[in-house]
Amino acid sequence: MARKPIIAGNWKLNKTIKEALELVGGIKEKVADVKDVDIVVGPVFTALSEVGKLTSGSNIGLSAQNLYWEEAGAFTGEVSATLLKDAGCQYVIIGHSERRQYFNETNETVNKKIKAALAQGLTPIVCVGENLEEREGEKTFDVVRDHVTNSLKGFSADEMKKMVIAYEPVWAIGTGKTATPDQAQEVHAFIRKLLNEMHDESVAESIRLQYGGSVKPDNIKDLISQKDIDGALVGGAGLKVDSFVGIIQGCLS
Ligand code: 13P
């Protein structure tokens, strides 16, 4: 099955509103003709609505980097799926390793957040992946199995098909150490096998799997040419127009 590539920029804790608008304005101009890649930008909460006005009606989707599962109420400091929709989002990144590491995100909270996102029609970009110690201890497949099966527990086949999964080996994030295309492909194929076991082939074959971790214009082609890699979740290289656009162009055949 042909899956459309999806390139998403996770801007993490970077960019004022002004800087965000400059970045997305530059990207928008250069990708206006791109139809064969889904393009997504993920600014901080405070820039979402302004960036959303700029991306509205364009070929660039808008993603938040987190959400809370409750709709409204006494939850100081939190933002719900409804409010993300209101700000113009179509996507939300859930369970990023930095949230698992620094903000006590667990498979259980990831699961609740995915549920909340789907209920409002947001596309969850669900992150999974092992850290260096786990990779060196040959635990990669155990960790990825745990993240995939427990974060994605209890969803129907139709719900599963609305998600994107990002495999991000933590040791490759912001380190300049990309997983080799073979290493990444091996885990992507494993995730697809798990999805097949949890559901069926139509689910496994339709879900798009992104790779994340030091993706750059000069390594995207080798990654995207792998059978089970359908895109990238980009950190550092997503913060500059030329490198982000270069990654998108690297996906066009
Ligand atoms: P880098 O591309 O900076 O390694 O970050 C990857 C990432 O964490 C994207 O979510």
Short mmCIF file of C-alpha atoms and ligand atoms in Angstrom, two decimals:
data_model
loop_
_atom_site.label_atom_id
_atom_site.label_comp_id
_atom_site.label_asym_id
_atom_site.label_seq_id
_atom_site.Cartn_x
_atom_site.Cartn_y
_atom_site.Cartn_z
CA MET A 1 0.00 0.00 0.00
CA ALA A 2 1.34 3.41 -0.92
CA ARG A 3 1.45 5.65 2.11
CA LYS A 4 1.84 9.39 1.67
CA PRO A 5 5.00 10.67 3.39
CA ILE A 6 4.46 12.94 6.38
CA ILE A 7 7.13 15.37 7.59
CA ALA A 8 6.43 17.10 10.88
CA GLY A 9 8.54 19.71 12.65
CA ASN A 10 8.53 19.46 16.43
CA TRP A 11 9.74 22.89 17.44
CA LYS A 12 9.96 21.94 21.13
CA LEU A 13 10.53 24.93 23.45
CA ASN A 14 11.65 27.36 20.76
CA LYS A 15 10.47 30.48 18.92
CA THR A 16 8.55 33.57 19.93
CA ILE A 17 5.35 34.29 18.02
CA LYS A 18 7.27 36.62 15.71
CA GLU A 19 9.99 34.04 15.06
CA ALA A 20 7.39 31.33 14.53
CA LEU A 21 5.58 33.42 11.93
CA GLU A 22 8.84 34.14 10.10
CA LEU A 23 9.72 30.46 10.03
CA VAL A 24 6.35 29.23 8.86
CA GLY A 25 6.03 32.09 6.37
CA GLY A 26 9.35 31.05 4.81
CA ILE A 27 8.36 27.39 4.70
CA LYS A 28 4.96 28.17 3.22
CA GLU A 29 6.44 30.11 0.35
CA LYS A 30 8.85 27.33 -0.58
CA VAL A 31 6.46 24.37 -0.31
CA ALA A 32 3.41 25.94 -1.94
CA ASP A 33 3.56 23.46 -4.84
CA VAL A 34 4.19 20.34 -2.77
CA LYS A 35 1.25 17.93 -2.95
CA ASP A 36 2.85 14.55 -2.40
CA VAL A 37 4.06 15.07 1.16
CA ASP A 38 1.94 15.97 4.20
CA ILE A 39 3.69 18.85 5.95
CA VAL A 40 3.13 19.70 9.61
CA VAL A 41 4.62 22.30 11.96
CA GLY A 42 4.50 22.04 15.74
CA PRO A 43 5.02 25.39 17.52
CA VAL A 44 4.71 26.07 21.25
CA PHE A 45 1.19 26.63 22.63
CA THR A 46 1.51 30.42 22.69
CA ALA A 47 2.26 30.61 18.94
CA LEU A 48 -0.34 28.07 17.78
CA SER A 49 -3.19 30.39 17.01
CA GLU A 50 -1.09 32.97 15.13
CA VAL A 51 0.69 30.28 13.14
CA GLY A 52 -2.70 28.65 12.53
CA LYS A 53 -3.94 31.81 10.82
CA LEU A 54 -0.97 31.64 8.47
CA THR A 55 -1.30 27.94 7.69
CA SER A 56 -5.08 27.98 7.36
CA GLY A 57 -6.12 26.99 3.83
CA SER A 58 -2.52 26.04 2.94
CA ASN A 59 -0.82 22.68 2.52
CA ILE A 60 0.77 22.98 5.98
CA GLY A 61 -0.89 21.30 8.95
CA LEU A 62 -0.66 22.56 12.51
CA SER A 63 0.30 20.42 15.49
CA ALA A 64 0.49 21.00 19.22
CA GLN A 65 3.19 19.24 21.24
CA ASN A 66 0.99 17.97 24.07
CA LEU A 67 -2.53 18.14 25.48
CA TYR A 68 -4.49 17.19 28.59
CA TRP A 69 -7.25 14.57 28.44
CA GLU A 70 -9.91 16.48 30.35
CA GLU A 71 -12.08 18.87 28.38
CA ALA A 72 -12.33 21.76 30.84
CA GLY A 73 -12.38 22.50 34.55
CA ALA A 74 -10.04 22.95 37.46
CA PHE A 75 -6.80 21.78 35.79
CA THR A 76 -4.50 24.76 36.13
CA GLY A 77 -1.95 25.09 33.37
CA GLU A 78 -3.41 22.47 31.05
CA VAL A 79 -4.77 22.68 27.49
CA SER A 80 -7.48 20.40 26.09
CA ALA A 81 -8.11 18.91 22.65
CA THR A 82 -11.06 21.25 22.11
CA LEU A 83 -8.85 24.26 22.74
CA LEU A 84 -6.22 22.94 20.34
CA LYS A 85 -8.90 22.61 17.67
CA ASP A 86 -10.02 26.12 18.51
CA ALA A 87 -6.44 27.36 17.94
CA GLY A 88 -6.42 25.71 14.49
CA CYS A 89 -4.64 22.41 15.14
CA GLN A 90 -5.25 19.24 13.16
CA TYR A 91 -2.49 17.22 14.87
CA VAL A 92 -1.02 16.73 18.33
CA ILE A 93 2.26 15.08 19.32
CA ILE A 94 1.69 12.70 22.23
CA GLY A 95 4.17 10.83 24.43
CA HIS A 96 7.37 12.43 23.18
CA SER A 97 10.39 10.97 24.99
CA GLU A 98 11.11 14.36 26.56
CA ARG A 99 7.65 14.31 28.11
CA ARG A 100 8.12 10.71 29.23
CA GLN A 101 11.52 11.64 30.72
CA TYR A 102 10.86 15.07 32.31
CA PHE A 103 7.10 15.23 32.84
CA ASN A 104 6.19 11.75 34.03
CA GLU A 105 4.35 10.79 30.87
CA THR A 106 3.50 7.09 30.94
CA ASN A 107 1.81 4.68 28.55
CA GLU A 108 -1.38 5.17 30.59
CA THR A 109 -1.40 8.96 30.26
CA VAL A 110 -0.41 8.68 26.59
CA ASN A 111 -3.39 6.37 26.09
CA LYS A 112 -5.79 8.84 27.70
CA LYS A 113 -4.39 11.71 25.65
CA ILE A 114 -4.76 9.77 22.39
CA LYS A 115 -8.39 9.06 23.30
CA ALA A 116 -9.04 12.75 23.98
CA ALA A 117 -7.35 13.82 20.75
CA LEU A 118 -9.33 11.34 18.63
CA ALA A 119 -12.58 12.39 20.26
CA GLN A 120 -12.02 15.90 18.90
CA GLY A 121 -10.85 14.74 15.48
CA LEU A 122 -7.18 15.57 16.04
CA THR A 123 -4.58 13.27 14.50
CA PRO A 124 -2.29 11.98 17.26
CA ILE A 125 1.41 11.62 16.44
CA VAL A 126 2.29 9.02 19.05
CA CYS A 127 5.96 8.76 19.98
CA VAL A 128 7.72 5.55 21.01
CA GLY A 129 11.36 4.57 21.34
CA GLU A 130 14.17 3.28 23.50
CA ASN A 131 17.00 5.17 25.24
CA LEU A 132 20.72 4.46 24.95
CA GLU A 133 20.90 2.18 27.97
CA GLU A 134 17.98 0.15 26.67
CA ARG A 135 19.52 -0.06 23.17
CA GLU A 136 22.87 -1.17 24.59
CA GLY A 137 21.14 -3.63 26.90
CA GLU A 138 19.41 -5.13 23.82
CA LYS A 139 16.02 -4.07 25.15
CA THR A 140 14.96 -2.07 22.10
CA PHE A 141 12.25 -4.45 20.98
CA ASP A 142 10.91 -4.96 24.51
CA VAL A 143 10.64 -1.21 25.09
CA VAL A 144 9.03 -0.54 21.72
CA ARG A 145 6.61 -3.41 22.26
CA ASP A 146 5.69 -1.99 25.68
CA HIS A 147 5.17 1.53 24.29
CA VAL A 148 3.15 0.39 21.29
CA THR A 149 0.94 -2.20 22.95
CA ASN A 150 0.21 -0.22 26.10
CA SER A 151 -0.04 3.30 24.67
CA LEU A 152 -2.33 2.05 21.91
CA LYS A 153 -4.42 -0.30 24.04
CA GLY A 154 -8.17 -0.40 23.47
CA PHE A 155 -8.54 1.46 20.18
CA SER A 156 -10.66 0.20 17.30
CA ALA A 157 -9.19 -0.48 13.87
CA ASP A 158 -10.80 2.70 12.57
CA GLU A 159 -9.27 4.74 15.38
CA MET A 160 -5.87 3.18 14.80
CA LYS A 161 -5.98 4.20 11.16
CA LYS A 162 -6.31 7.84 12.19
CA MET A 163 -2.96 7.86 14.02
CA VAL A 164 0.63 8.44 13.08
CA ILE A 165 3.35 6.68 15.07
CA ALA A 166 6.81 8.19 15.41
CA TYR A 167 9.71 5.91 16.29
CA GLU A 168 12.30 8.06 17.99
CA PRO A 169 15.30 6.30 19.50
CA VAL A 170 16.16 8.65 22.36
CA TRP A 171 19.91 8.24 21.77
CA ALA A 172 19.48 9.76 18.32
CA ILE A 173 17.56 12.86 19.43
CA GLY A 174 19.55 16.06 19.22
CA THR A 175 22.81 14.10 19.28
CA GLY A 176 23.65 14.11 15.58
CA LYS A 177 23.65 10.28 15.85
CA THR A 178 21.00 9.11 13.41
CA ALA A 179 19.94 5.50 13.52
CA THR A 180 21.18 3.95 10.29
CA PRO A 181 18.43 3.40 7.74
CA ASP A 182 18.74 -0.34 8.45
CA GLN A 183 18.44 0.12 12.22
CA ALA A 184 15.40 2.36 11.79
CA GLN A 185 13.78 0.07 9.22
CA GLU A 186 14.23 -2.93 11.52
CA VAL A 187 12.24 -1.25 14.29
CA HIS A 188 9.62 0.16 11.91
CA ALA A 189 9.04 -3.32 10.49
CA PHE A 190 8.72 -4.60 14.07
CA ILE A 191 6.11 -1.93 14.87
CA ARG A 192 4.14 -2.87 11.77
CA LYS A 193 4.28 -6.52 12.83
CA LEU A 194 2.98 -5.56 16.28
CA LEU A 195 0.11 -3.59 14.72
CA ASN A 196 -0.74 -6.62 12.65
CA GLU A 197 -0.81 -8.79 15.79
CA MET A 198 -2.91 -6.24 17.69
CA HIS A 199 -5.35 -5.68 14.80
CA ASP A 200 -4.90 -6.85 11.23
CA GLU A 201 -2.98 -6.23 8.07
CA SER A 202 -5.16 -3.35 6.93
CA VAL A 203 -4.33 -1.45 10.13
CA ALA A 204 -0.64 -2.37 9.97
CA GLU A 205 -0.34 -1.36 6.34
CA SER A 206 -2.24 1.90 6.54
CA ILE A 207 -0.64 3.56 9.59
CA ARG A 208 2.16 5.94 8.75
CA LEU A 209 5.36 5.44 10.74
CA GLN A 210 7.74 8.36 11.11
CA TYR A 211 11.36 8.14 12.12
CA GLY A 212 12.73 10.84 14.43
CA GLY A 213 16.26 11.57 15.64
CA SER A 214 18.76 13.87 13.92
CA VAL A 215 16.93 13.82 10.59
CA LYS A 216 18.53 16.24 8.13
CA PRO A 217 18.31 17.03 4.41
CA ASP A 218 21.32 14.80 3.77
CA ASN A 219 19.99 11.65 5.47
CA ILE A 220 16.26 11.81 4.70
CA LYS A 221 16.50 10.15 1.29
CA ASP A 222 18.10 7.00 2.69
CA LEU A 223 15.57 6.86 5.51
CA ILE A 224 12.45 7.51 3.45
CA SER A 225 13.49 4.92 0.85
CA GLN A 226 13.10 2.20 3.49
CA LYS A 227 9.98 0.11 3.06
CA ASP A 228 8.39 0.89 6.42
CA ILE A 229 9.53 4.50 6.96
CA ASP A 230 6.83 6.94 5.88
CA GLY A 231 8.20 10.24 7.08
CA ALA A 232 10.04 12.04 9.82
CA LEU A 233 9.45 13.87 13.07
CA VAL A 234 12.08 16.57 12.90
CA GLY A 235 13.53 18.55 15.81
CA GLY A 236 16.54 20.81 15.25
CA ALA A 237 16.42 20.81 11.45
CA GLY A 238 12.78 21.91 11.63
CA LEU A 239 13.77 25.26 13.12
CA LYS A 240 15.23 26.65 9.90
CA VAL A 241 13.42 27.17 6.62
CA ASP A 242 16.10 25.68 4.38
CA SER A 243 16.76 22.52 6.34
CA PHE A 244 13.06 21.77 6.89
CA VAL A 245 12.23 22.41 3.23
CA GLY A 246 15.28 20.33 2.22
CA ILE A 247 13.86 17.39 4.19
CA ILE A 248 10.47 17.76 2.49
CA GLN A 249 12.11 17.91 -0.91
CA GLY A 250 14.13 14.82 -0.06
CA CYS A 251 10.83 12.89 0.10
CA LEU A 252 9.75 13.86 -3.39
CA SER A 253 10.73 11.29 -5.96
P1 13P B 1 16.27 16.14 16.53
O1 13P B 1 15.82 16.12 15.08
O2 13P B 1 16.76 17.48 16.97
O3 13P B 1 17.22 15.03 16.83
O4 13P B 1 14.96 15.88 17.43
C1 13P B 1 14.13 14.80 17.12
C2 13P B 1 12.88 14.91 17.91
O5 13P B 1 12.88 14.74 19.11
C3 13P B 1 11.64 15.23 17.20
O6 13P B 1 10.52 15.03 17.99
#
